[in-house]
Amino acid sequence: MNKKEIAVLSITLSLVLILLLMIVFAFNNYTKKASNTNIENDKIKIAASGEEKNGDIVYIENKNEKLKEDYKNWKIYQNKEYGFELKYPESWYWEDYTNDFKYLKLGFYPSKKKKKLEYIGDIQVSVHDKLENETLLSHYVKNSGIKNINNEKIKVSEQGNSFIIDYDIPGMIDYDTAIIDCEDYFLYIETPYGVAREKLNLFIEKVVCIK
């Protein structure tokens, strides 16, 4: 092999090496971008499902797949005295604790859990009086002690009900609480210790305040 051939071979090998390095660099860059995209998608999914995000819980209206659970087989509870109805899973049952609390208080349980007074359901439903001229926001401020909030805190359910949902409200520690404005009263739907957060969001969407 003469010097000219050696020079050509060296140049060719150099070009091949440079090309390989460019391919490796491009692949690593693509992988990094794909990884970042997956992370962002995961964050979006977390925010949409009402799960934890940076230590907080984010609730977004029912526009995601996780909250599109089939309600077809859910049972209906209707209260004619106060004028509301809600849906609950077919395999669940409910107990009335009104006599123990002197106001309407219901506990909804998965079929495998037994009722007991110190454990009033994975989902708890209660009715609270509305004072004259009291709004959903003023009621929330009064009971939570949180003052720096505005109307952006108020959401609207699938059934058109205005509500506020919060997690570990001061004064209601360890309770995830939704307060629904039913015009003449406030309907509370709660889950203790976050045991049924996903179901809580589902319950909220199907509450009907019968006018």
mmCIF file of N, CA, C and O in Angstrom, residues 5-6 15 49 64 66-67 72 82 89 92 94 105-107 117 124 134 161 195 200:
data_model
loop_
_atom_site.group_PDB
_atom_site.id
_atom_site.type_symbol
_atom_site.label_atom_id
_atom_site.label_comp_id
_atom_site.label_asym_id
_atom_site.label_seq_id
_atom_site.Cartn_x
_atom_site.Cartn_y
_atom_site.Cartn_z
ATOM 1 N N GLU A 5 -2.516 5.804 -0.948
ATOM 2 C CA GLU A 5 -3.604 4.922 -0.503
ATOM 3 C C GLU A 5 -3.777 4.989 1.006
ATOM 4 O O GLU A 5 -4.899 4.957 1.529
ATOM 5 N N ILE A 6 -2.631 5.065 1.715
ATOM 6 C CA ILE A 6 -2.690 5.168 3.182
ATOM 7 C C ILE A 6 -3.386 6.468 3.593
ATOM 8 O O ILE A 6 -4.211 6.507 4.523
ATOM 9 N N LEU A 15 -13.433 10.211 8.623
ATOM 10 C CA LEU A 15 -14.796 10.617 8.298
ATOM 11 C C LEU A 15 -15.823 9.665 8.905
ATOM 12 O O LEU A 15 -16.864 10.080 9.417
ATOM 13 N N SER A 49 -55.440 13.799 37.350
ATOM 14 C CA SER A 49 -56.113 12.714 38.070
ATOM 15 C C SER A 49 -56.431 13.066 39.507
ATOM 16 O O SER A 49 -57.013 12.271 40.225
ATOM 17 N N ASN A 64 -60.388 13.978 31.914
ATOM 18 C CA ASN A 64 -59.341 13.005 31.658
ATOM 19 C C ASN A 64 -59.886 11.593 31.768
ATOM 20 O O ASN A 64 -60.948 11.350 32.312
ATOM 21 N N LYS A 66 -58.962 9.037 33.501
ATOM 22 C CA LYS A 66 -59.041 8.382 34.804
ATOM 23 C C LYS A 66 -60.385 8.630 35.479
ATOM 24 O O LYS A 66 -60.914 7.777 36.185
ATOM 25 N N LEU A 67 -60.964 9.827 35.267
ATOM 26 C CA LEU A 67 -62.221 10.160 35.922
ATOM 27 C C LEU A 67 -63.445 9.795 35.080
ATOM 28 O O LEU A 67 -64.568 10.042 35.463
ATOM 29 N N LYS A 72 -72.450 3.370 34.928
ATOM 30 C CA LYS A 72 -73.639 2.627 34.509
ATOM 31 C C LYS A 72 -74.206 1.750 35.620
ATOM 32 O O LYS A 72 -75.424 1.661 35.794
ATOM 33 N N TYR A 82 -83.951 16.929 51.839
ATOM 34 C CA TYR A 82 -83.094 18.058 51.481
ATOM 35 C C TYR A 82 -83.075 18.311 49.973
ATOM 36 O O TYR A 82 -82.718 19.396 49.532
ATOM 37 N N PRO A 89 -70.775 3.456 44.163
ATOM 38 C CA PRO A 89 -70.456 2.177 43.497
ATOM 39 C C PRO A 89 -71.433 1.064 43.849
ATOM 40 O O PRO A 89 -71.929 0.981 44.979
ATOM 41 N N TRP A 92 -70.854 -0.963 47.024
ATOM 42 C CA TRP A 92 -70.806 -0.251 48.301
ATOM 43 C C TRP A 92 -72.183 -0.278 48.974
ATOM 44 O O TRP A 92 -73.191 -0.596 48.350
ATOM 45 N N TRP A 94 -74.450 1.969 52.357
ATOM 46 C CA TRP A 94 -74.401 3.181 53.171
ATOM 47 C C TRP A 94 -75.151 3.003 54.487
ATOM 48 O O TRP A 94 -76.025 2.164 54.607
ATOM 49 N N LYS A 105 -76.029 12.858 58.323
ATOM 50 C CA LYS A 105 -74.653 12.351 58.196
ATOM 51 C C LYS A 105 -74.732 10.922 57.686
ATOM 52 O O LYS A 105 -75.326 10.045 58.321
ATOM 53 N N LEU A 106 -74.157 10.681 56.502
ATOM 54 C CA LEU A 106 -74.166 9.360 55.893
ATOM 55 C C LEU A 106 -72.750 8.852 55.719
ATOM 56 O O LEU A 106 -71.825 9.626 55.457
ATOM 57 N N GLY A 107 -72.591 7.535 55.848
ATOM 58 C CA GLY A 107 -71.300 6.913 55.604
ATOM 59 C C GLY A 107 -71.427 5.865 54.508
ATOM 60 O O GLY A 107 -72.302 4.995 54.575
ATOM 61 N N LEU A 117 -68.906 3.406 64.601
ATOM 62 C CA LEU A 117 -69.091 4.825 64.819
ATOM 63 C C LEU A 117 -67.809 5.617 64.632
ATOM 64 O O LEU A 117 -67.817 6.726 64.102
ATOM 65 N N GLN A 124 -67.929 10.207 53.303
ATOM 66 C CA GLN A 124 -68.903 10.712 54.265
ATOM 67 C C GLN A 124 -69.657 11.886 53.649
ATOM 68 O O GLN A 124 -69.050 12.766 53.028
ATOM 69 N N GLU A 134 -75.065 33.996 52.786
ATOM 70 C CA GLU A 134 -73.768 33.306 52.844
ATOM 71 C C GLU A 134 -73.459 32.687 51.477
ATOM 72 O O GLU A 134 -74.304 32.028 50.870
ATOM 73 N N ASN A 161 -72.978 22.105 39.483
ATOM 74 C CA ASN A 161 -72.909 22.571 40.865
ATOM 75 C C ASN A 161 -71.584 23.289 41.131
ATOM 76 O O ASN A 161 -70.524 22.799 40.773
ATOM 77 N N VAL A 195 -58.420 8.072 52.029
ATOM 78 C CA VAL A 195 -58.587 6.650 51.687
ATOM 79 C C VAL A 195 -59.350 6.451 50.375
ATOM 80 O O VAL A 195 -59.261 5.393 49.749
ATOM 81 N N LEU A 200 -63.856 10.188 45.696
ATOM 82 C CA LEU A 200 -64.373 11.489 46.103
ATOM 83 C C LEU A 200 -64.651 12.351 44.872
ATOM 84 O O LEU A 200 -65.722 12.948 44.746
#
